[in-house]
Amino acid sequence: MIRVDSQTVDAAPRAKEASQATGTLKRNALGVLGILFFVLSAQAPLTGIAGAVPIAVAVGNGPGAPAAYAVAGAVILLFSVGFVAMGRHVVNAGAFYTYIGKGLGRTTGSGSAAVALFAYCTVQAAMYGLYGFTVGGLVQHYGGVQISWWVWALVTMVVVQALGAAGIEIGAKVLAVFVLAEFSILLAFAVVTLVKGGGPEGLGVAHTFSPGAVLQGAPGVALMFAVASMFGFEATAIYGEEAREPHRTVPRATYLSVAVVTGFFAFTSWMLVSSYGPSKVTEAAGKALAGGDSTVFVFAPIADQFGGWVNDVLPVLLATSLFAGILAFHNSANRYLFSLSREGLLPGRLRSLNQRHSPGAAGAVQTAIAVLLVMPFAVAGKDPVLTLFSWFSGVGVLACMLLYFLTSVSVIVFFRRERLDTRRWNTLIAPALGAFGIAAVIWVVLANFTTLIGGDATTATWLVLAVPAVLLLGAAAARLVHARTAGH
């Protein structure tokens, strides 16, 4: 007979409480594929294809748009080399702001944390706008019931909050189902089109990937939308504390995610161009935009390939794609809040963990921020796609590009000073090339920002100014906190 006394019984709960009190995220919860699904869901593949590709083709460089995704992928890959090198020495749920702080100082790092939160929360709010509109349309079409978009947004906020609080493994499993569904149908279309030899004009390799094709029209606009579609891959580092063997898992997940995302967007958009024919694709994309529903440009050739049932399935997958992206950004943002609290820059309550070792309090605050960002558009009766989605996705992309640039510069400064890694390609050359490429993208985004947000010049100016304002306010607030802490 085995004797179990009260001291032994109470040990496990006390250990669990101690772990929660120290603000430690659940260890060994995610592998490479788990992190990859979080990254891919943040990209919302079907949303990126159906939303960005028609604009990149119609307004950008026409049949050369797929090459813009390859160029964007190359820039992001160069950035990733330094990003991964820094990640081998710094494992923290704060990712961006921790990396930037290591190289450019704690104040700049704290300011960048405010920018990161701003980026993730605005992009998530943008997705709520498009999601609410999409779900509302589906319910009206199939159920004959008309319910305002913001109602669906609020209901989904509750669901996302519950899934976020349920733990990182639950979220990864939910995202895996949605991501695989949308990836499967898009890749099936692309592969079948390739095997058949392309559309009416063949594969059109020269019309898509030759230098002349890439530089025709407005290639900067296409590049801008290509980079926007890849936003979110850096979440690999955010989940470093919850990864199994983070020094191996995070680099593998980062490079794999960049490769998969670049290959997917370039290949799928190429097959879309081929399905119409390079000489006709720009006109087809323009008609879809003029008709007010850009998804027709993507859905129509897939339906021609597989049958009319696609027109019933793809709108549903678009909704689940948006939901997956919303959940991914919720998890990224609440881990930023958690990490900032642990650093003493936000109230200590935000670093508390629930029974599932998930930052429950931070998640609740992130959900409250989503409500505050979304509901003013509902109260004002604004179009959720033309305003909420367009404005916030544009400013979110600009904010993230600034973070990429600061991170690249920080990597160079950090390794020149610390000499922890003497590989020049990883710590100097690639980060410098990445910083140059990202700076070029920022210039292109600023030059075309009014087009990106689909608004007017005044709105564009205020949104652009919001990014440096958030950086300065975050840095100033951090200095005040540090000064108060030092005084005590």
CSV table of C-alpha atoms in Angstrom, one decimal:
chain,number,residue,atom,x,y,z
A,1,MET,CA,0.0,0.0,0.0
A,2,ILE,CA,1.4,3.4,-1.0
A,3,ARG,CA,1.1,6.2,1.5
A,4,VAL,CA,0.3,9.7,0.1
A,5,ASP,CA,0.4,12.4,2.7
A,6,SER,CA,-1.1,16.0,2.4
A,7,GLN,CA,2.4,17.5,1.7
A,8,THR,CA,2.8,15.4,-1.4
A,9,VAL,CA,-0.7,16.1,-2.7
A,10,ASP,CA,-0.3,19.8,-2.3
A,11,ALA,CA,3.1,20.0,-4.0
A,12,ALA,CA,1.9,19.9,-7.6
A,13,PRO,CA,-0.7,22.7,-7.2
A,14,ARG,CA,1.9,24.9,-5.4
A,15,ALA,CA,4.4,24.3,-8.2
A,16,LYS,CA,1.8,25.3,-10.8
A,17,GLU,CA,0.9,28.4,-8.9
A,18,ALA,CA,4.5,29.3,-8.6
A,19,SER,CA,5.0,29.0,-12.3
A,20,GLN,CA,2.1,31.2,-13.0
A,21,ALA,CA,3.2,33.8,-10.5
A,22,THR,CA,6.6,34.1,-12.2
A,23,GLY,CA,4.9,34.9,-15.5
A,24,THR,CA,6.3,32.0,-17.5
A,25,LEU,CA,4.5,31.0,-20.7
A,26,LYS,CA,4.0,27.3,-21.2
A,27,ARG,CA,7.2,25.6,-22.3
A,28,ASN,CA,7.5,23.0,-25.1
A,29,ALA,CA,4.0,23.7,-26.3
A,30,LEU,CA,4.8,24.3,-30.0
A,31,GLY,CA,6.9,22.7,-32.7
A,32,VAL,CA,7.9,24.0,-36.1
A,33,LEU,CA,4.5,23.1,-37.7
A,34,GLY,CA,2.6,24.6,-34.8
A,35,ILE,CA,4.4,27.9,-35.2
A,36,LEU,CA,4.1,27.7,-39.0
A,37,PHE,CA,0.3,27.5,-38.8
A,38,PHE,CA,0.2,30.6,-36.6
A,39,VAL,CA,2.3,32.5,-39.1
A,40,LEU,CA,0.4,31.3,-42.2
A,41,SER,CA,-2.9,32.1,-40.5
A,42,ALA,CA,-1.7,35.6,-39.8
A,43,GLN,CA,-1.1,36.0,-43.5
A,44,ALA,CA,-4.7,34.8,-44.2
A,45,PRO,CA,-3.7,33.3,-47.5
A,46,LEU,CA,-7.1,33.4,-49.2
A,47,THR,CA,-7.6,36.9,-48.0
A,48,GLY,CA,-4.2,37.9,-49.4
A,49,ILE,CA,-4.8,36.3,-52.8
A,50,ALA,CA,-8.5,37.4,-53.2
A,51,GLY,CA,-7.9,40.9,-51.8
A,52,ALA,CA,-4.4,41.9,-52.9
A,53,VAL,CA,-3.7,40.1,-56.2
A,54,PRO,CA,-6.5,41.8,-58.2
A,55,ILE,CA,-5.3,45.3,-57.1
A,56,ALA,CA,-1.6,44.4,-57.7
A,57,VAL,CA,-2.5,43.3,-61.2
A,58,ALA,CA,-5.0,46.1,-62.1
A,59,VAL,CA,-3.1,49.0,-60.5
A,60,GLY,CA,0.4,47.7,-60.4
A,61,ASN,CA,2.4,45.9,-63.1
A,62,GLY,CA,-0.3,43.7,-64.7
A,63,PRO,CA,1.0,40.2,-65.6
A,64,GLY,CA,4.3,41.0,-63.8
A,65,ALA,CA,2.6,41.1,-60.4
A,66,PRO,CA,3.6,37.5,-59.4
A,67,ALA,CA,7.3,38.6,-59.7
A,68,ALA,CA,6.6,41.3,-57.1
A,69,TYR,CA,5.9,38.5,-54.6
A,70,ALA,CA,9.2,36.9,-55.4
A,71,VAL,CA,11.0,40.2,-54.9
A,72,ALA,CA,9.2,40.9,-51.7
A,73,GLY,CA,10.1,37.4,-50.5
A,74,ALA,CA,13.8,38.0,-51.3
A,75,VAL,CA,13.7,41.2,-49.2
A,76,ILE,CA,12.0,39.5,-46.3
A,77,LEU,CA,14.4,36.5,-46.5
A,78,LEU,CA,17.4,38.9,-46.2
A,79,PHE,CA,15.7,40.5,-43.2
A,80,SER,CA,15.1,37.1,-41.7
A,81,VAL,CA,18.9,36.2,-41.7
A,82,GLY,CA,19.7,38.9,-39.1
A,83,PHE,CA,16.3,38.3,-37.4
A,84,VAL,CA,17.2,34.7,-36.8
A,85,ALA,CA,20.8,35.5,-35.8
A,86,MET,CA,19.4,37.8,-33.0
A,87,GLY,CA,16.9,35.2,-32.0
A,88,ARG,CA,19.6,32.7,-31.2
A,89,HIS,CA,20.7,35.0,-28.4
A,90,VAL,CA,17.4,36.6,-27.3
A,91,VAL,CA,14.3,34.4,-26.7
A,92,ASN,CA,11.4,36.7,-25.6
A,93,ALA,CA,7.7,37.0,-26.3
A,94,GLY,CA,8.3,40.7,-27.1
A,95,ALA,CA,10.4,39.8,-30.2
A,96,PHE,CA,10.6,43.1,-32.1
A,97,TYR,CA,11.0,45.5,-29.1
A,98,THR,CA,13.4,43.2,-27.3
A,99,TYR,CA,15.6,42.9,-30.4
A,100,ILE,CA,15.5,46.6,-31.1
A,101,GLY,CA,16.2,47.4,-27.5
A,102,LYS,CA,19.3,45.2,-27.5
A,103,GLY,CA,20.9,47.2,-30.3
A,104,LEU,CA,19.4,50.7,-30.2
A,105,GLY,CA,18.7,51.1,-26.5
A,106,ARG,CA,15.9,50.5,-24.1
A,107,THR,CA,14.0,53.7,-24.9
A,108,THR,CA,13.9,53.0,-28.7
A,109,GLY,CA,13.0,49.4,-28.0
A,110,SER,CA,10.0,50.5,-25.8
A,111,GLY,CA,8.9,52.9,-28.4
A,112,SER,CA,9.0,50.1,-31.0
A,113,ALA,CA,6.9,48.0,-28.6
A,114,ALA,CA,4.1,50.6,-28.9
A,115,VAL,CA,4.5,50.5,-32.7
A,116,ALA,CA,4.2,46.7,-32.7
A,117,LEU,CA,1.1,46.7,-30.6
A,118,PHE,CA,-0.3,49.4,-32.8
A,119,ALA,CA,0.4,47.4,-35.9
A,120,TYR,CA,-1.0,44.1,-34.6
A,121,CYS,CA,-4.1,45.7,-33.1
A,122,THR,CA,-4.9,47.8,-36.2
A,123,VAL,CA,-4.5,44.9,-38.6
A,124,GLN,CA,-6.7,42.7,-36.4
A,125,ALA,CA,-9.3,45.5,-36.3
A,126,ALA,CA,-9.1,45.8,-40.1
A,127,MET,CA,-9.7,42.1,-40.4
A,128,TYR,CA,-12.8,42.4,-38.2
A,129,GLY,CA,-14.2,44.9,-40.6
A,130,LEU,CA,-13.8,42.7,-43.7
A,131,TYR,CA,-14.8,39.6,-41.6
A,132,GLY,CA,-18.0,41.2,-40.4
A,133,PHE,CA,-19.0,42.3,-43.9
A,134,THR,CA,-18.2,38.8,-45.3
A,135,VAL,CA,-20.1,36.8,-42.7
A,136,GLY,CA,-23.0,39.2,-42.8
A,137,GLY,CA,-23.2,38.7,-46.6
A,138,LEU,CA,-23.1,34.9,-46.2
A,139,VAL,CA,-25.8,34.9,-43.6
A,140,GLN,CA,-28.0,37.1,-45.7
A,141,HIS,CA,-27.4,35.0,-48.8
A,142,TYR,CA,-28.1,31.6,-47.3
A,143,GLY,CA,-30.3,32.5,-44.4
A,144,GLY,CA,-32.2,35.5,-45.7
A,145,VAL,CA,-31.4,37.4,-42.4
A,146,GLN,CA,-29.7,40.8,-42.5
A,147,ILE,CA,-27.6,41.5,-39.4
A,148,SER,CA,-25.1,44.4,-39.2
A,149,TRP,CA,-21.5,43.6,-39.7
A,150,TRP,CA,-20.4,44.9,-36.3
A,151,VAL,CA,-22.7,42.3,-34.6
A,152,TRP,CA,-20.7,39.5,-36.1
A,153,ALA,CA,-17.5,41.3,-35.2
A,154,LEU,CA,-18.5,41.5,-31.6
A,155,VAL,CA,-19.6,37.9,-31.4
A,156,THR,CA,-16.3,36.8,-32.9
A,157,MET,CA,-14.4,38.8,-30.4
A,158,VAL,CA,-15.9,36.7,-27.7
A,159,VAL,CA,-15.0,33.5,-29.5
A,160,VAL,CA,-11.4,34.6,-30.1
A,161,GLN,CA,-11.0,35.7,-26.5
A,162,ALA,CA,-12.2,32.2,-25.4
A,163,LEU,CA,-9.9,30.4,-27.8
A,164,GLY,CA,-6.9,32.6,-26.8
A,165,ALA,CA,-7.6,31.9,-23.1
A,166,ALA,CA,-7.9,28.1,-23.8
A,167,GLY,CA,-4.2,27.8,-24.5
A,168,ILE,CA,-1.7,27.9,-27.3
A,169,GLU,CA,-2.2,24.3,-28.4
A,170,ILE,CA,-5.9,24.7,-28.9
A,171,GLY,CA,-5.4,27.8,-31.0
A,172,ALA,CA,-2.8,26.0,-33.2
A,173,LYS,CA,-5.1,23.1,-33.8
A,174,VAL,CA,-8.0,25.4,-34.8
A,175,LEU,CA,-5.8,27.4,-37.1
A,176,ALA,CA,-4.3,24.3,-38.7
A,177,VAL,CA,-7.8,23.2,-39.9
A,178,PHE,CA,-8.6,26.6,-41.4
A,179,VAL,CA,-5.2,27.2,-43.0
A,180,LEU,CA,-5.1,23.7,-44.6
A,181,ALA,CA,-8.6,24.2,-46.1
A,182,GLU,CA,-7.8,27.4,-47.9
A,183,PHE,CA,-4.3,26.4,-48.9
A,184,SER,CA,-5.6,23.1,-50.3
A,185,ILE,CA,-8.1,24.6,-52.7
A,186,LEU,CA,-5.8,27.4,-53.9
A,187,LEU,CA,-2.9,25.1,-54.4
A,188,ALA,CA,-5.0,22.5,-56.2
A,189,PHE,CA,-6.2,25.1,-58.6
A,190,ALA,CA,-2.6,26.3,-59.2
A,191,VAL,CA,-1.2,22.8,-59.7
A,192,VAL,CA,-4.0,21.7,-62.1
A,193,THR,CA,-3.5,24.9,-64.1
A,194,LEU,CA,0.3,24.2,-64.3
A,195,VAL,CA,-0.2,20.6,-65.3
A,196,LYS,CA,-2.6,21.6,-68.0
A,197,GLY,CA,0.1,24.0,-69.4
A,198,GLY,CA,-1.6,27.2,-68.3
A,199,GLY,CA,-4.4,29.2,-69.8
A,200,PRO,CA,-5.2,30.3,-73.3
A,201,GLU,CA,-1.8,31.8,-73.8
A,202,GLY,CA,0.2,29.1,-72.0
A,203,LEU,CA,2.2,29.6,-68.9
A,204,GLY,CA,3.5,33.0,-70.0
A,205,VAL,CA,6.8,32.8,-68.1
A,206,ALA,CA,8.4,35.6,-70.1
A,207,HIS,CA,5.3,37.8,-69.7
A,208,THR,CA,5.4,37.4,-65.9
A,209,PHE,CA,9.0,37.1,-64.8
A,210,SER,CA,11.1,38.9,-67.4
A,211,PRO,CA,12.7,42.2,-66.4
A,212,GLY,CA,10.4,44.0,-68.9
A,213,ALA,CA,7.3,42.5,-67.4
A,214,VAL,CA,8.4,43.2,-63.8
A,215,LEU,CA,9.1,46.9,-64.5
A,216,GLN,CA,6.0,47.7,-66.6
A,217,GLY,CA,3.2,49.8,-65.2
A,218,ALA,CA,3.6,50.7,-61.5
A,219,PRO,CA,5.8,47.9,-60.1
A,220,GLY,CA,6.1,49.8,-56.8
A,221,VAL,CA,2.3,49.4,-56.2
A,222,ALA,CA,2.5,45.6,-56.8
A,223,LEU,CA,5.5,45.3,-54.5
A,224,MET,CA,3.6,47.3,-51.8
A,225,PHE,CA,0.7,44.8,-51.9
A,226,ALA,CA,3.1,41.8,-52.0
A,227,VAL,CA,4.9,42.9,-48.9
A,228,ALA,CA,1.5,43.6,-47.2
A,229,SER,CA,0.4,40.1,-47.9
A,230,MET,CA,3.5,38.7,-46.0
A,231,PHE,CA,2.9,40.7,-42.9
A,232,GLY,CA,3.0,38.4,-39.8
A,233,PHE,CA,5.8,36.0,-40.5
A,234,GLU,CA,7.9,37.5,-37.6
A,235,ALA,CA,5.5,35.9,-35.2
A,236,THR,CA,7.9,32.9,-35.2
A,237,ALA,CA,10.0,34.7,-32.6
A,238,ILE,CA,7.0,35.8,-30.5
A,239,TYR,CA,6.3,32.1,-29.7
A,240,GLY,CA,9.9,31.4,-28.9
A,241,GLU,CA,9.3,30.9,-25.2
A,242,GLU,CA,6.6,28.4,-25.9
A,243,ALA,CA,8.5,26.5,-28.6
A,244,ARG,CA,10.3,23.2,-28.2
A,245,GLU,CA,14.0,23.8,-28.5
A,246,PRO,CA,13.5,27.4,-29.5
A,247,HIS,CA,17.1,27.9,-30.7
A,248,ARG,CA,16.4,25.3,-33.4
A,249,THR,CA,12.6,25.6,-33.8
A,250,VAL,CA,12.3,29.3,-34.3
A,251,PRO,CA,15.0,29.6,-37.1
A,252,ARG,CA,13.5,26.6,-38.9
A,253,ALA,CA,10.0,28.0,-38.6
A,254,THR,CA,11.1,31.5,-39.7
A,255,TYR,CA,12.9,30.3,-42.9
A,256,LEU,CA,10.2,27.7,-43.6
A,257,SER,CA,7.4,30.3,-43.3
A,258,VAL,CA,9.2,32.8,-45.6
A,259,ALA,CA,9.8,30.1,-48.2
A,260,VAL,CA,6.2,28.8,-48.0
A,261,VAL,CA,4.6,32.2,-48.1
A,262,THR,CA,6.7,33.5,-50.9
A,263,GLY,CA,6.3,30.3,-53.0
A,264,PHE,CA,2.6,30.1,-52.4
A,265,PHE,CA,1.8,33.7,-53.3
A,266,ALA,CA,4.1,33.9,-56.3
A,267,PHE,CA,3.0,30.5,-57.7
A,268,THR,CA,-0.7,31.0,-57.1
A,269,SER,CA,-0.8,34.5,-58.5
A,270,TRP,CA,1.2,33.3,-61.5
A,271,MET,CA,-1.4,30.6,-62.3
A,272,LEU,CA,-4.2,33.2,-61.9
A,273,VAL,CA,-2.4,35.4,-64.5
A,274,SER,CA,-1.9,32.4,-66.7
A,275,SER,CA,-5.6,31.3,-66.4
A,276,TYR,CA,-6.7,34.6,-68.0
A,277,GLY,CA,-3.7,35.1,-70.3
A,278,PRO,CA,-1.1,37.8,-69.8
A,279,SER,CA,-2.7,40.0,-72.5
A,280,LYS,CA,-6.1,40.0,-70.9
A,281,VAL,CA,-5.4,39.7,-67.1
A,282,THR,CA,-5.1,43.4,-66.4
A,283,GLU,CA,-8.4,44.2,-68.0
A,284,ALA,CA,-10.1,41.3,-66.1
A,285,ALA,CA,-8.7,42.5,-62.8
A,286,GLY,CA,-9.8,46.1,-63.6
A,287,LYS,CA,-13.4,44.9,-64.3
A,288,ALA,CA,-13.5,43.0,-61.0
A,289,LEU,CA,-12.4,46.1,-59.1
A,290,ALA,CA,-14.9,48.3,-61.0
A,291,GLY,CA,-17.6,45.9,-60.1
A,292,GLY,CA,-17.0,46.3,-56.4
A,293,ASP,CA,-16.0,42.7,-55.7
A,294,SER,CA,-12.4,41.9,-56.4
A,295,THR,CA,-12.9,38.3,-55.3
A,296,VAL,CA,-14.6,37.6,-58.6
A,297,PHE,CA,-11.2,37.8,-60.3
A,298,VAL,CA,-9.9,34.9,-58.1
A,299,PHE,CA,-13.1,32.9,-57.7
A,300,ALA,CA,-14.1,32.8,-61.3
A,301,PRO,CA,-11.2,30.8,-62.8
A,302,ILE,CA,-11.2,28.4,-59.8
A,303,ALA,CA,-14.9,27.8,-60.5
A,304,ASP,CA,-14.2,27.3,-64.2
A,305,GLN,CA,-11.6,24.7,-63.2
A,306,PHE,CA,-13.5,22.8,-60.5
A,307,GLY,CA,-17.2,23.6,-61.0
A,308,GLY,CA,-19.8,26.0,-59.6
A,309,TRP,CA,-19.7,24.6,-56.1
A,310,VAL,CA,-16.5,26.6,-55.6
A,311,ASN,CA,-18.6,29.8,-55.5
A,312,ASP,CA,-20.4,28.5,-52.5
A,313,VAL,CA,-17.2,27.2,-50.7
A,314,LEU,CA,-14.7,30.0,-51.3
A,315,PRO,CA,-16.7,32.8,-49.6
A,316,VAL,CA,-17.0,30.5,-46.5
A,317,LEU,CA,-13.2,29.8,-46.7
A,318,LEU,CA,-12.6,33.6,-47.0
A,319,ALA,CA,-14.5,34.1,-43.7
A,320,THR,CA,-12.5,31.3,-42.0
A,321,SER,CA,-9.3,32.7,-43.4
A,322,LEU,CA,-10.1,36.1,-41.8
A,323,PHE,CA,-11.0,34.4,-38.5
A,324,ALA,CA,-7.7,32.5,-38.5
A,325,GLY,CA,-5.9,35.8,-39.1
A,326,ILE,CA,-7.8,37.5,-36.3
A,327,LEU,CA,-7.0,34.7,-33.8
A,328,ALA,CA,-3.3,34.8,-34.8
A,329,PHE,CA,-3.0,38.6,-34.3
A,330,HIS,CA,-4.9,38.3,-31.0
A,331,ASN,CA,-2.3,35.8,-29.7
A,332,SER,CA,0.6,38.0,-31.0
A,333,ALA,CA,-0.7,41.2,-29.4
A,334,ASN,CA,-1.5,39.6,-26.0
A,335,ARG,CA,2.0,38.2,-25.8
A,336,TYR,CA,3.3,41.7,-26.4
A,337,LEU,CA,1.2,43.0,-23.6
A,338,PHE,CA,2.3,40.1,-21.4
A,339,SER,CA,6.0,40.8,-22.2
A,340,LEU,CA,5.7,44.5,-21.6
A,341,SER,CA,4.1,43.9,-18.2
A,342,ARG,CA,6.9,41.5,-17.3
A,343,GLU,CA,9.4,44.2,-18.1
A,344,GLY,CA,7.6,46.6,-15.8
A,345,LEU,CA,6.3,48.9,-18.6
A,346,LEU,CA,2.6,48.0,-18.1
A,347,PRO,CA,0.6,47.1,-15.0
A,348,GLY,CA,1.7,43.8,-13.4
A,349,ARG,CA,-1.7,42.3,-13.7
A,350,LEU,CA,-1.1,41.8,-17.4
A,351,ARG,CA,1.6,39.2,-16.8
A,352,SER,CA,-0.7,36.9,-14.9
A,353,LEU,CA,-1.4,33.5,-16.5
A,354,ASN,CA,-4.5,31.4,-16.3
A,355,GLN,CA,-4.8,27.7,-15.7
A,356,ARG,CA,-3.8,26.9,-19.3
A,357,HIS,CA,-0.6,29.0,-18.9
A,358,SER,CA,-2.1,31.6,-21.3
A,359,PRO,CA,-1.9,35.4,-20.7
A,360,GLY,CA,-5.6,35.6,-19.9
A,361,ALA,CA,-5.6,39.2,-18.5
A,362,ALA,CA,-3.5,40.5,-21.5
A,363,GLY,CA,-5.9,38.7,-23.8
A,364,ALA,CA,-8.9,40.4,-22.2
A,365,VAL,CA,-7.2,43.8,-22.6
A,366,GLN,CA,-6.4,43.0,-26.3
A,367,THR,CA,-10.0,42.2,-26.9
A,368,ALA,CA,-11.1,45.5,-25.2
A,369,ILE,CA,-8.7,47.3,-27.6
A,370,ALA,CA,-10.3,45.6,-30.5
A,371,VAL,CA,-13.7,46.8,-29.4
A,372,LEU,CA,-12.4,50.4,-29.0
A,373,LEU,CA,-10.9,50.3,-32.5
A,374,VAL,CA,-13.9,48.7,-34.3
A,375,MET,CA,-17.0,50.2,-32.7
A,376,PRO,CA,-16.4,53.9,-33.6
A,377,PHE,CA,-16.7,52.9,-37.3
A,378,ALA,CA,-20.0,51.1,-36.5
A,379,VAL,CA,-21.4,54.0,-34.5
A,380,ALA,CA,-20.4,56.4,-37.3
A,381,GLY,CA,-22.1,54.1,-39.9
A,382,LYS,CA,-18.9,53.8,-41.9
A,383,ASP,CA,-18.4,51.2,-44.6
A,384,PRO,CA,-16.3,48.4,-42.9
A,385,VAL,CA,-14.4,47.6,-46.0
A,386,LEU,CA,-13.7,51.0,-47.5
A,387,THR,CA,-12.8,52.6,-44.2
A,388,LEU,CA,-12.0,50.2,-41.3
A,389,PHE,CA,-10.3,47.5,-43.4
A,390,SER,CA,-8.6,49.8,-45.9
A,391,TRP,CA,-7.3,52.4,-43.4
A,392,PHE,CA,-6.1,50.1,-40.6
A,393,SER,CA,-4.5,47.5,-42.9
A,394,GLY,CA,-2.6,50.3,-44.6
A,395,VAL,CA,-1.3,51.9,-41.4
A,396,GLY,CA,-0.6,48.5,-39.9
A,397,VAL,CA,1.7,47.6,-42.8
A,398,LEU,CA,3.5,50.9,-42.6
A,399,ALA,CA,4.1,50.4,-38.9
A,400,CYS,CA,5.4,46.9,-39.4
A,401,MET,CA,7.8,48.0,-42.2
A,402,LEU,CA,9.2,50.5,-39.7
A,403,LEU,CA,9.7,47.7,-37.2
A,404,TYR,CA,11.5,45.6,-39.8
A,405,PHE,CA,13.8,48.5,-40.6
A,406,LEU,CA,14.7,49.2,-37.0
A,407,THR,CA,15.3,45.6,-36.3
A,408,SER,CA,17.7,45.2,-39.2
A,409,VAL,CA,19.7,48.3,-38.0
A,410,SER,CA,19.6,47.0,-34.4
A,411,VAL,CA,21.0,43.6,-35.5
A,412,ILE,CA,24.0,45.3,-37.1
A,413,VAL,CA,24.7,47.5,-34.1
A,414,PHE,CA,24.2,44.7,-31.6
A,415,PHE,CA,26.6,42.2,-33.2
A,416,ARG,CA,29.2,44.9,-34.0
A,417,ARG,CA,29.2,45.7,-30.3
A,418,GLU,CA,28.8,42.3,-28.6
A,419,ARG,CA,30.7,40.1,-31.1
A,420,LEU,CA,28.6,37.1,-30.1
A,421,ASP,CA,28.4,36.0,-33.7
A,422,THR,CA,31.2,36.8,-36.1
A,423,ARG,CA,29.5,35.6,-39.3
A,424,ARG,CA,29.6,38.7,-41.5
A,425,TRP,CA,26.8,37.5,-43.8
A,426,ASN,CA,24.4,36.8,-41.0
A,427,THR,CA,25.2,39.8,-38.8
A,428,LEU,CA,26.2,42.6,-41.3
A,429,ILE,CA,25.7,42.0,-45.0
A,430,ALA,CA,22.3,40.3,-45.1
A,431,PRO,CA,20.8,42.7,-42.4
A,432,ALA,CA,22.2,45.7,-44.3
A,433,LEU,CA,20.8,44.5,-47.6
A,434,GLY,CA,17.5,43.8,-45.9
A,435,ALA,CA,17.4,47.3,-44.3
A,436,PHE,CA,18.1,48.8,-47.7
A,437,GLY,CA,15.3,46.8,-49.3
A,438,ILE,CA,12.8,47.6,-46.5
A,439,ALA,CA,13.7,51.3,-46.7
A,440,ALA,CA,12.9,51.1,-50.4
A,441,VAL,CA,9.6,49.5,-49.6
A,442,ILE,CA,8.7,52.1,-47.0
A,443,TRP,CA,9.4,54.8,-49.6
A,444,VAL,CA,7.1,53.1,-52.1
A,445,VAL,CA,4.4,52.6,-49.5
A,446,LEU,CA,4.6,56.3,-48.5
A,447,ALA,CA,4.5,57.4,-52.2
A,448,ASN,CA,1.4,55.3,-52.8
A,449,PHE,CA,-0.3,55.4,-49.4
A,450,THR,CA,-3.4,57.0,-50.6
A,451,THR,CA,-3.9,54.2,-53.1
A,452,LEU,CA,-3.1,51.6,-50.4
A,453,ILE,CA,-5.8,52.8,-48.1
A,454,GLY,CA,-8.3,53.7,-50.8
A,455,GLY,CA,-9.0,57.0,-49.1
A,456,ASP,CA,-8.2,60.7,-49.6
A,457,ALA,CA,-4.9,62.6,-49.0
A,458,THR,CA,-6.0,64.1,-45.7
A,459,THR,CA,-6.8,60.7,-44.2
A,460,ALA,CA,-3.6,59.2,-45.6
A,461,THR,CA,-1.6,62.0,-44.0
A,462,TRP,CA,-3.1,61.5,-40.5
A,463,LEU,CA,-2.6,57.7,-40.7
A,464,VAL,CA,1.0,58.1,-41.8
A,465,LEU,CA,1.7,60.6,-39.0
A,466,ALA,CA,0.2,58.2,-36.4
A,467,VAL,CA,3.1,55.7,-36.8
A,468,PRO,CA,6.0,58.0,-35.7
A,469,ALA,CA,3.6,59.6,-33.1
A,470,VAL,CA,3.1,56.1,-31.5
A,471,LEU,CA,6.8,55.5,-31.6
A,472,LEU,CA,7.6,58.8,-29.8
A,473,LEU,CA,4.8,58.4,-27.3
A,474,GLY,CA,5.9,54.9,-26.4
A,475,ALA,CA,9.5,56.0,-26.0
A,476,ALA,CA,8.4,58.9,-23.8
A,477,ALA,CA,6.2,56.8,-21.6
A,478,ALA,CA,9.0,54.3,-21.1
A,479,ARG,CA,11.4,57.0,-20.1
A,480,LEU,CA,8.9,58.2,-17.5
A,481,VAL,CA,8.5,54.7,-16.1
A,482,HIS,CA,12.2,54.0,-16.0
A,483,ALA,CA,12.8,57.4,-14.2
A,484,ARG,CA,10.1,56.6,-11.7
A,485,THR,CA,11.5,53.1,-11.1
A,486,ALA,CA,15.1,54.5,-10.7
A,487,GLY,CA,13.8,57.1,-8.2
A,488,HIS,CA,12.5,54.3,-6.0
